[in-house]
Short mmCIF file of C-alpha atoms and ligand atoms in Angstrom, two decimals:
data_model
loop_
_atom_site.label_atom_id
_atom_site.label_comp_id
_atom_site.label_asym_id
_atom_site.label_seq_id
_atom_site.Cartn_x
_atom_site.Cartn_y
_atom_site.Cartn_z
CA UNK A 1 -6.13 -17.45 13.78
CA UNK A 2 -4.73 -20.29 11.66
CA UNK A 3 -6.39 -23.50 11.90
CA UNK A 4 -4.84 -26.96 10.96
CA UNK A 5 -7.59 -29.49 9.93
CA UNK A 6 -6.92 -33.08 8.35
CA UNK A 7 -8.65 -36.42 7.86
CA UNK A 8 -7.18 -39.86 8.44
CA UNK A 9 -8.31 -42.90 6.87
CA UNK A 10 -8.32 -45.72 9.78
CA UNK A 11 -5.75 -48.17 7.57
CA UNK A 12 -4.86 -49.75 10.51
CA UNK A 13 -1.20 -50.24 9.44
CA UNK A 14 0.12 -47.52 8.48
CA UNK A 15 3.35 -47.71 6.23
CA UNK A 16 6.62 -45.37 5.77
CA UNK A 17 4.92 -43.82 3.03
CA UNK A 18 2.57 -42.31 4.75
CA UNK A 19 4.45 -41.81 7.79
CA UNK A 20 6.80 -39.69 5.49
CA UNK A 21 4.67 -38.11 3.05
CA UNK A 22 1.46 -37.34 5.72
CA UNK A 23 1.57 -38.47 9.16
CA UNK A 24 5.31 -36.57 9.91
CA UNK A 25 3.80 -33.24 8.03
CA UNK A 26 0.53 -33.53 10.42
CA UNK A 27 2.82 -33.45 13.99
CA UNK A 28 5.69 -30.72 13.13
CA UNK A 29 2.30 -28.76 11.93
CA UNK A 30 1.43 -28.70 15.63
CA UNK A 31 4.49 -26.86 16.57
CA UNK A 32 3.51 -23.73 14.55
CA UNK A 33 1.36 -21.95 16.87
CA UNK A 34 -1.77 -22.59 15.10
CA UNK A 35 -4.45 -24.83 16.48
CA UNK A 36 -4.72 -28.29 14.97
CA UNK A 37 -7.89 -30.57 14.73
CA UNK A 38 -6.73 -34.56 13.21
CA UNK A 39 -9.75 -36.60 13.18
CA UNK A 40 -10.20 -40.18 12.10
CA UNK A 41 -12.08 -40.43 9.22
CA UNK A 42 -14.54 -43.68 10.61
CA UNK A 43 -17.59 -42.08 9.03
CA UNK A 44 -15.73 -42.24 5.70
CA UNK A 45 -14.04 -45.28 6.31
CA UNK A 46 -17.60 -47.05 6.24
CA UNK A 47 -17.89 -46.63 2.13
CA UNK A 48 -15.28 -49.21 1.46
CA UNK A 49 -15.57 -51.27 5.31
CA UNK A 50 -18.08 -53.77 6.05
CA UNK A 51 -16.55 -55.08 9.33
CA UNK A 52 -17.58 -53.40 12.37
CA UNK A 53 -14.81 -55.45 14.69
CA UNK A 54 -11.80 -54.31 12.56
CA UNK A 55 -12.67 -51.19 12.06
CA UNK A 56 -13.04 -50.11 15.85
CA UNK A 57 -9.52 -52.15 15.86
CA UNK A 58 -8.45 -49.91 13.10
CA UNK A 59 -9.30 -46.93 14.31
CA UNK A 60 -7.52 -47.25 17.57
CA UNK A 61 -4.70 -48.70 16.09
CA UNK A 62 -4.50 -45.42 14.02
CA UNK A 63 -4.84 -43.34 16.93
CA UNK A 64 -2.16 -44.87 19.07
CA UNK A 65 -0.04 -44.19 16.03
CA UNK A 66 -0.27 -40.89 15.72
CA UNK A 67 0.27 -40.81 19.51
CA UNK A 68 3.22 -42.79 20.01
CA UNK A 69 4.97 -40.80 16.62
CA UNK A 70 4.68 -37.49 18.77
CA UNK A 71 1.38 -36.14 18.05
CA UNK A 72 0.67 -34.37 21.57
CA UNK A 73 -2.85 -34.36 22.43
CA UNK A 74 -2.57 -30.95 24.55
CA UNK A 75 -1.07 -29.03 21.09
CA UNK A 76 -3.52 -31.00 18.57
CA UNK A 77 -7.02 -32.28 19.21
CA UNK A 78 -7.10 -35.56 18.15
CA UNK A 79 -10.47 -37.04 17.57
CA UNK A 80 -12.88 -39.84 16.31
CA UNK A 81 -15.17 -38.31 13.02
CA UNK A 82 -18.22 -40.16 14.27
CA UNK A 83 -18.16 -38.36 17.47
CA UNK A 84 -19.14 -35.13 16.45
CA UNK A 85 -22.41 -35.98 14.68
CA UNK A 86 -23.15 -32.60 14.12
CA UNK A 87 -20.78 -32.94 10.72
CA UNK A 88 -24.04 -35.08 9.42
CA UNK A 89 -26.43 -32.57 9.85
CA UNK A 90 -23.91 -30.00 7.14
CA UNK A 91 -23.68 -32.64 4.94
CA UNK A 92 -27.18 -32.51 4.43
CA UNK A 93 -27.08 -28.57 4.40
CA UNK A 94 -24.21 -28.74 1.89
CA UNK A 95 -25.31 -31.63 0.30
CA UNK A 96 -28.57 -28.65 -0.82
CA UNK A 97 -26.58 -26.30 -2.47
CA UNK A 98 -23.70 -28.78 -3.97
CA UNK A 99 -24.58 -29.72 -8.23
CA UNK A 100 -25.20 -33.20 -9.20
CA UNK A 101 -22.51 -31.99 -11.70
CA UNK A 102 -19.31 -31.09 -9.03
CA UNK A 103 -19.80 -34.62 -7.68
CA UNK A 104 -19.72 -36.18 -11.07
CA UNK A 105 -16.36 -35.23 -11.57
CA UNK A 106 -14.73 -36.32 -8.44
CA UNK A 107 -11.48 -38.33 -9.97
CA UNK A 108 -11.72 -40.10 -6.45
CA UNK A 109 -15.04 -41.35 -7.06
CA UNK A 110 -14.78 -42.82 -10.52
CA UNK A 111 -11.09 -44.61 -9.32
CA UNK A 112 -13.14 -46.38 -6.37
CA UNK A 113 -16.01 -47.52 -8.71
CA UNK A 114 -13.17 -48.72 -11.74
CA UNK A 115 -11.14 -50.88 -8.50
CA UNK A 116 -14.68 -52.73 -7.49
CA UNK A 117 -15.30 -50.32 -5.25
CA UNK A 118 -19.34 -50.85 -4.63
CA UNK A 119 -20.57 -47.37 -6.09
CA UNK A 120 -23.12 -46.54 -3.10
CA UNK A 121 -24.78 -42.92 -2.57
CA UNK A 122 -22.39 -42.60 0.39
CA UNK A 123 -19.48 -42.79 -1.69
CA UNK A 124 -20.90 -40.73 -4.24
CA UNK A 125 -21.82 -38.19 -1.19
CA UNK A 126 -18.15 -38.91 0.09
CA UNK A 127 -16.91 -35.44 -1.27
CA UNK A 128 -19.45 -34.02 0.68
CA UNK A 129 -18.70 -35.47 4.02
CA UNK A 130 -15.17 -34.12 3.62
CA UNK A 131 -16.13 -31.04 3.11
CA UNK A 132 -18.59 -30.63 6.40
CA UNK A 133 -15.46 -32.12 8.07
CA UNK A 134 -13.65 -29.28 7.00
CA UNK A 135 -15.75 -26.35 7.06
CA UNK A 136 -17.23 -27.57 10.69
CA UNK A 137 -14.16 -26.30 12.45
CA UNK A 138 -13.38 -23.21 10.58
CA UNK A 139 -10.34 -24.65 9.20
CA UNK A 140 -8.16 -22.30 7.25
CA UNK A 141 -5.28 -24.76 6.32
CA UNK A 142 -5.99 -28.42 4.76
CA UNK A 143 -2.72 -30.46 4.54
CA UNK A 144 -3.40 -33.12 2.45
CA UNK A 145 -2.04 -35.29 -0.16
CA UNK A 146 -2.50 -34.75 -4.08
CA UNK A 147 -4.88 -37.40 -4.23
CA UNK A 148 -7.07 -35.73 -2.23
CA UNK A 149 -6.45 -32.15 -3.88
CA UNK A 150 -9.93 -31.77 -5.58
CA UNK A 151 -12.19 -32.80 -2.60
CA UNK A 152 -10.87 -29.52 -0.77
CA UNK A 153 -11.78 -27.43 -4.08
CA UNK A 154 -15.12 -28.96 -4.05
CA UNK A 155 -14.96 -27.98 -0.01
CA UNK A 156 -14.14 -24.53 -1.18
CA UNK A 157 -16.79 -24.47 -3.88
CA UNK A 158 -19.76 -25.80 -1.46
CA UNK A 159 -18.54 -22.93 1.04
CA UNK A 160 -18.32 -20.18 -1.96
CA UNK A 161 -22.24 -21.57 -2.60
CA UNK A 162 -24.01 -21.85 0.95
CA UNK A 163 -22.47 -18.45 1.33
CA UNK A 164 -23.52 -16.82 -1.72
CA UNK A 165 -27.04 -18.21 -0.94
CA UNK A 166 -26.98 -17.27 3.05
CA UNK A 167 -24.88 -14.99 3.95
CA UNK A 168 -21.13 -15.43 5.49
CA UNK A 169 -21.17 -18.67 7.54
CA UNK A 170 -18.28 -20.92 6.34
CA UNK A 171 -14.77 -20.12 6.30
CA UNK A 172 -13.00 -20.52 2.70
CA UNK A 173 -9.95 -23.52 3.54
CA UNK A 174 -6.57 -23.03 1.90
CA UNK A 175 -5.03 -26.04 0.93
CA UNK A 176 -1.62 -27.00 2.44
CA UNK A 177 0.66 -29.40 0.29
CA UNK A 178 3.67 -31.52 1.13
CA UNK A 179 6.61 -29.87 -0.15
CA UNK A 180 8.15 -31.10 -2.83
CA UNK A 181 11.22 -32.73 -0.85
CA UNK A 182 13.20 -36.02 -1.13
CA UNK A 183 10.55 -37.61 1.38
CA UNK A 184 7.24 -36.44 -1.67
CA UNK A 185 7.29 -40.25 -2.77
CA UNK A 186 8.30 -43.32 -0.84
CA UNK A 187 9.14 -46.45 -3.17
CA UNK A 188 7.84 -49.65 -2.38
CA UNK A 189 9.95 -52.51 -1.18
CA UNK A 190 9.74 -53.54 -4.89
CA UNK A 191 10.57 -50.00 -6.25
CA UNK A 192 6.99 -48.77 -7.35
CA UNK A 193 5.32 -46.11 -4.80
CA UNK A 194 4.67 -47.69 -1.74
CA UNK A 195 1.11 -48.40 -1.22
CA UNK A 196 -0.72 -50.91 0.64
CA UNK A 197 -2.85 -51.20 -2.20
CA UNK A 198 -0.01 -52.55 -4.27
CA UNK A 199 1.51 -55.29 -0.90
CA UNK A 200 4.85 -53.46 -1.21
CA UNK A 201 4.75 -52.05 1.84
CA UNK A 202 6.50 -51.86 5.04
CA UNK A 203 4.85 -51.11 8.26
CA UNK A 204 6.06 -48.22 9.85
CA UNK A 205 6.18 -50.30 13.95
CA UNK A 206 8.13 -53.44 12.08
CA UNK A 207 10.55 -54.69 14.31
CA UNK A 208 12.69 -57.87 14.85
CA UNK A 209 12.30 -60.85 12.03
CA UNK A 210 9.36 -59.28 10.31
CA UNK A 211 11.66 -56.17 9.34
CA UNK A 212 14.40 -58.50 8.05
CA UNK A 213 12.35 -60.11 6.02
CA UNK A 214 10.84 -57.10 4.49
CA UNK A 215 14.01 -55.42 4.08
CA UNK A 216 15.43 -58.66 2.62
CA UNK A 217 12.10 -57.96 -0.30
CA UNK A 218 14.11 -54.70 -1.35
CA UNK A 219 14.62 -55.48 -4.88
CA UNK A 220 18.28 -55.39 -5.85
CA UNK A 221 20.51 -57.10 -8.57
CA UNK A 222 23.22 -60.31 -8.72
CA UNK A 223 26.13 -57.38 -9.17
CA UNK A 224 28.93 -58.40 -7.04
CA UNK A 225 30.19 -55.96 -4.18
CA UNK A 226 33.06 -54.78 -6.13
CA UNK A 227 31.52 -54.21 -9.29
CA UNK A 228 31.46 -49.95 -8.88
CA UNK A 229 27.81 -48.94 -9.16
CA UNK A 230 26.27 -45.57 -9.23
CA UNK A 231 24.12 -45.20 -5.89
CA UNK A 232 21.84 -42.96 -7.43
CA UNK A 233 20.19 -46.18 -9.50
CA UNK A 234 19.96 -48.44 -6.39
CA UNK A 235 16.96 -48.64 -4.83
CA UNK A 236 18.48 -49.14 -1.24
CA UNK A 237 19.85 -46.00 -1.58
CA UNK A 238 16.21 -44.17 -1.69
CA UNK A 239 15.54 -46.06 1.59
CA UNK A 240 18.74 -45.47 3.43
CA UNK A 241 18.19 -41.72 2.72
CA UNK A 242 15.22 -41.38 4.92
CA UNK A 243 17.23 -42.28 7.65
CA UNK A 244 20.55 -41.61 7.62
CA UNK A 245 22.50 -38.48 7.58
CA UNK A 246 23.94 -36.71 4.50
CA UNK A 247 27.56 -37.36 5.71
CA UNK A 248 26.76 -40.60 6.01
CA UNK A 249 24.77 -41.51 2.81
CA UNK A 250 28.19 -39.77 1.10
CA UNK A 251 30.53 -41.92 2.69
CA UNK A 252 28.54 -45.27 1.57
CA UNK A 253 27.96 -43.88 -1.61
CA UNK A 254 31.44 -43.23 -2.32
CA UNK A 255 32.27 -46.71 -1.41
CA UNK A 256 30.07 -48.13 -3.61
CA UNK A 257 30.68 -46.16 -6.58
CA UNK A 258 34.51 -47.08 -6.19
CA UNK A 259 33.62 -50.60 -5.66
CA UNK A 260 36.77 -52.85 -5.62
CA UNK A 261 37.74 -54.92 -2.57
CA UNK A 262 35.85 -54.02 0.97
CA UNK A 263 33.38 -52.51 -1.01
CA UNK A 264 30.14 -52.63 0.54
CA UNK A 265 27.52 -55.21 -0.80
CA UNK A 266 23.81 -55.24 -1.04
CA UNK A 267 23.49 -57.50 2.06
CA UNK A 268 25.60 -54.95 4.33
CA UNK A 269 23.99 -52.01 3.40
CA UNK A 270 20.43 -53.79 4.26
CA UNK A 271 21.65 -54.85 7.73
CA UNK A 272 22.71 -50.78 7.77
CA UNK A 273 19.32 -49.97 7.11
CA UNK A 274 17.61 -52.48 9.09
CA UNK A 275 19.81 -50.93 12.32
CA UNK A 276 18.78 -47.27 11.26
CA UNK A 277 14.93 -48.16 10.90
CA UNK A 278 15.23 -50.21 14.39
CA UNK A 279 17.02 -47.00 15.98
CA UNK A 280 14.89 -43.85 14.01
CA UNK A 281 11.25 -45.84 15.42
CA UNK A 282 12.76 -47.07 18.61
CA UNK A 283 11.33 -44.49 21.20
CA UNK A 284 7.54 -44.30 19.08
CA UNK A 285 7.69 -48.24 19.40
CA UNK A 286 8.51 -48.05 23.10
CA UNK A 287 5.50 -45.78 23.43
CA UNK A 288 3.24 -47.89 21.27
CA UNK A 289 3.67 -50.59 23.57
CA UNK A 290 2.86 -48.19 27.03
CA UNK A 291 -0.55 -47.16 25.33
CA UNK A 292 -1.25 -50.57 24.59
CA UNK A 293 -0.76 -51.44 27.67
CA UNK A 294 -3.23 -48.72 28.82
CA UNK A 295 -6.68 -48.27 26.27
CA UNK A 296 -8.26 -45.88 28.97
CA UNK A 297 -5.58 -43.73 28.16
CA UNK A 298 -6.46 -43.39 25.27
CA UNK A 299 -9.90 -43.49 25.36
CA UNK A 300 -9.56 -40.30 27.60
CA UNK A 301 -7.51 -39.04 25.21
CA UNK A 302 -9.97 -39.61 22.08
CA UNK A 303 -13.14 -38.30 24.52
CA UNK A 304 -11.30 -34.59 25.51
CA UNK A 305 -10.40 -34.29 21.90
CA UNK A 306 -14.30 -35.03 20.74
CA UNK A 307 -15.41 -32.67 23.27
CA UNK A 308 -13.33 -29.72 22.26
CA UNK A 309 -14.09 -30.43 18.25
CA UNK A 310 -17.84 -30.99 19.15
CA UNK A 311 -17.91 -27.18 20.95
CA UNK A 312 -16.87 -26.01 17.37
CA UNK A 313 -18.53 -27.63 15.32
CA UNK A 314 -21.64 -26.88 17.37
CA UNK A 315 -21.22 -23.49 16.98
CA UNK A 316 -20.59 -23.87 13.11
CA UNK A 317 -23.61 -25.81 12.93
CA UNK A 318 -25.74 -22.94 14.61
CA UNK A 319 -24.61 -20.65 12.69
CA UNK A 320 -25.31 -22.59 9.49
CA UNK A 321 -29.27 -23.68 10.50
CA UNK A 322 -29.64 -19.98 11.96
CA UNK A 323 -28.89 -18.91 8.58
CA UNK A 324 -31.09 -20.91 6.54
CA UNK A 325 -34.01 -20.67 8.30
CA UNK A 326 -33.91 -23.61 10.23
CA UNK A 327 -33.80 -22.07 13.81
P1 ADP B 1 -2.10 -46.16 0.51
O1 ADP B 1 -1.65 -45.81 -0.91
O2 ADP B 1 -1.15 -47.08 1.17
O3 ADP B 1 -3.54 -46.63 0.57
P2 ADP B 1 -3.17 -43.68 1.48
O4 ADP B 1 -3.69 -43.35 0.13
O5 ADP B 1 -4.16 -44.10 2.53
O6 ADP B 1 -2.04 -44.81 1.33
O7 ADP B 1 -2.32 -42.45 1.99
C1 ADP B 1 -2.49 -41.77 3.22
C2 ADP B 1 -1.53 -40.59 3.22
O8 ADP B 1 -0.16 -41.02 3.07
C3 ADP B 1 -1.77 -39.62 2.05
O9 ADP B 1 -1.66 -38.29 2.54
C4 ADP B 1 -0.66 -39.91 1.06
O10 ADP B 1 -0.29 -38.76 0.36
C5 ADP B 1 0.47 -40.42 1.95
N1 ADP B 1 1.22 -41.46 1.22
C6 ADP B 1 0.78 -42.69 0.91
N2 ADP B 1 1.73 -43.41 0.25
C7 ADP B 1 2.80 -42.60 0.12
C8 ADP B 1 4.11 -42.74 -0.45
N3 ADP B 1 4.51 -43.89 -1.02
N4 ADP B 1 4.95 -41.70 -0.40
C9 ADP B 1 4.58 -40.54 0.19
N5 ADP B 1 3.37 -40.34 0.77
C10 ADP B 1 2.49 -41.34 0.74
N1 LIG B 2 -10.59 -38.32 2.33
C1 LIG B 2 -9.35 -38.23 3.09
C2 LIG B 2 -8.42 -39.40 2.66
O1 LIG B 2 -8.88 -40.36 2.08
C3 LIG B 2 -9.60 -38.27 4.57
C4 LIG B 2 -10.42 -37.11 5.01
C5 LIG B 2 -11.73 -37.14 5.40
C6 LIG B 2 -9.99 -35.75 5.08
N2 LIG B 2 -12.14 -35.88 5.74
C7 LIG B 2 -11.12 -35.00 5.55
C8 LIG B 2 -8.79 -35.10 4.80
C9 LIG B 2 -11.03 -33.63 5.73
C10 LIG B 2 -8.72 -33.73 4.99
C11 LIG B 2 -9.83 -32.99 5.45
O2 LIG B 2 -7.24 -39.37 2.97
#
């Protein structure tokens, strides 16, 4: 039986970069006839958050995304990390047969600490937590992105050493990349990757004024429309491909390249994409707004998918304390 497991940091606005490069991967994974666990990572979200309001804000907010962009709660459990305590009791177990040394070199870890990141035990301990998560539900697939490569190795290594000590209780995880398409890396509005971190984001529910404005950020040059230009160099171009179709993209392309008069300019082919983004997010908007509109929906919807992730990773846990002598 193949099954999907992934973390989600509670961001709370979640931009087209990681709609494109995670969020999109994590809901056509639900359509392969494996099961699918998606949790939201609020236990881990506490080693950089210090504000209890936001973060409940955040992680509904992050839930009603993946809702609204298609995730179906019958296919995929969907659930809240902190719900299923029972992940904190094989940290600890894990946390006994994991080196000072394997933590040490978590890349993760020391890029935290060098951005001002307070360097607590719980971050150092964060590798750790990720790898209960994962281990908890017998996940045999991790899709994740290649920043988070090494925390499923060091999931694979604790597994390889509670095992070798007690006996088989963990399955070994596989991890699950993106594939290397067009969509791998999502510029910023100012052409960098796009990355909250770095304000050069767009949010993926922008709508209206707020979307013109961003789009209007897009960084372009003073080149007049009919100078010719080679699409391939302009920025817009890596935006308007995400939406549009290929027959599409070749007809403005062509236009621009020949440039001359009636060529299009920067300002038309931003209004293009602004009506593309508007259209391609229309229906997950709509259905934003209805579960809004209705929180007990999705509280219901968060409290079936805690109860059918807490059943396995009861069992998991069982099986783990069984085998160390604990029961
Ligand atoms: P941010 O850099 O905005 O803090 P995260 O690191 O929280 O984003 O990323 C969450 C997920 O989204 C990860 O799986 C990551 O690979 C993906 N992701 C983030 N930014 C991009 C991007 N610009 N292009 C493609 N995927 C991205
Ligand atoms: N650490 C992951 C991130 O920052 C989130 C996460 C927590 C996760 N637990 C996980 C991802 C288990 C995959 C599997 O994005």
């Amino acid at each position: 039986m193949t099954t999907i497991l992934s973390g989600i940091q509670p961001s709370g606005t979640p931009h087209l970069g990681n709609y494109f490069g995670a969020i999109r991967q994590h809901i056509r994974l639900q359509d392969d006839r494996a099961e699918a666990f998606y949790f939201i990572a609020d236990y881990h979200a506490l080693t950089t958050s210090r504000d209890p309001v936001q973060l409940r804000e955040r992680v509904r907010e992050t839930a009603i995304t993946y809702l609204a962009l298609g995730l179906d709660p019958e296919r995929a459990v969907l659930f809240r990390q902190s719900d299923v305590p029972e992940v904190c009791e094989l940290t600890w177990l894990l946390a006994t047969v994991t080196g000072m040394g394997l933590l040490e070199r978590a890349h993760s870890y020391k890029d935290k600490v060098a951005h001002g990141v307070k360097p607590s035990v719980g971050l150092f301990a964060y590798p750790i937590l990720m790898a209960a998560d994962i281990l908890a539900y017998d996940s045999t697939q991790v899709p994740v992105g290649k920043d988070q490569v090494q925390h499923v190795e060091m999931a694979q290594d604790m597994a390889g050493h509670f095992n070798a000590a007690y006996g088989d209780v963990f399955v070994r995880p596989e991890l699950v990349l993106p594939k290397l398409d067009k969509h791998a890396k999502v510029p910023g509005l100012d052409g960098e990757k796009m990355s909250k971190t770095y304000g050069n984001d767009l949010w993926i529910f922008a709508s209206g004024k707020p979307l013109k404005k961003a789009i209007g950020r897009i960084a372009t040059d003073s080149r007049a429309p009919e100078e010719p230009k080679d699409p391939s160099q302009l920025l817009l171009f890596d935006f308007l491909r995400l939406f549009l179709d290929s027959e599409e993209i070749e007809s403005w392309s062509s236009r621009v390249r020949a440039g001359g008069e009636g060529a299009p300019g920067y300002g038309h082919l931003k209004q293009r994409l602004i009506a593309a983004i508007e259209e391609f997010f229309a229906p997950a908007r709509a259905k934003r707004e209805e579960l809004l509109a209705d929180p007990a929906e999705v509280d219901r919807i968060l409290a079936r998918g805690s109860e059918r992730a807490r059943e396995r990773a009861c069992r998991t846990r069982d099986r783990a304390l069984a085998a160390c002598g604990l029961r």
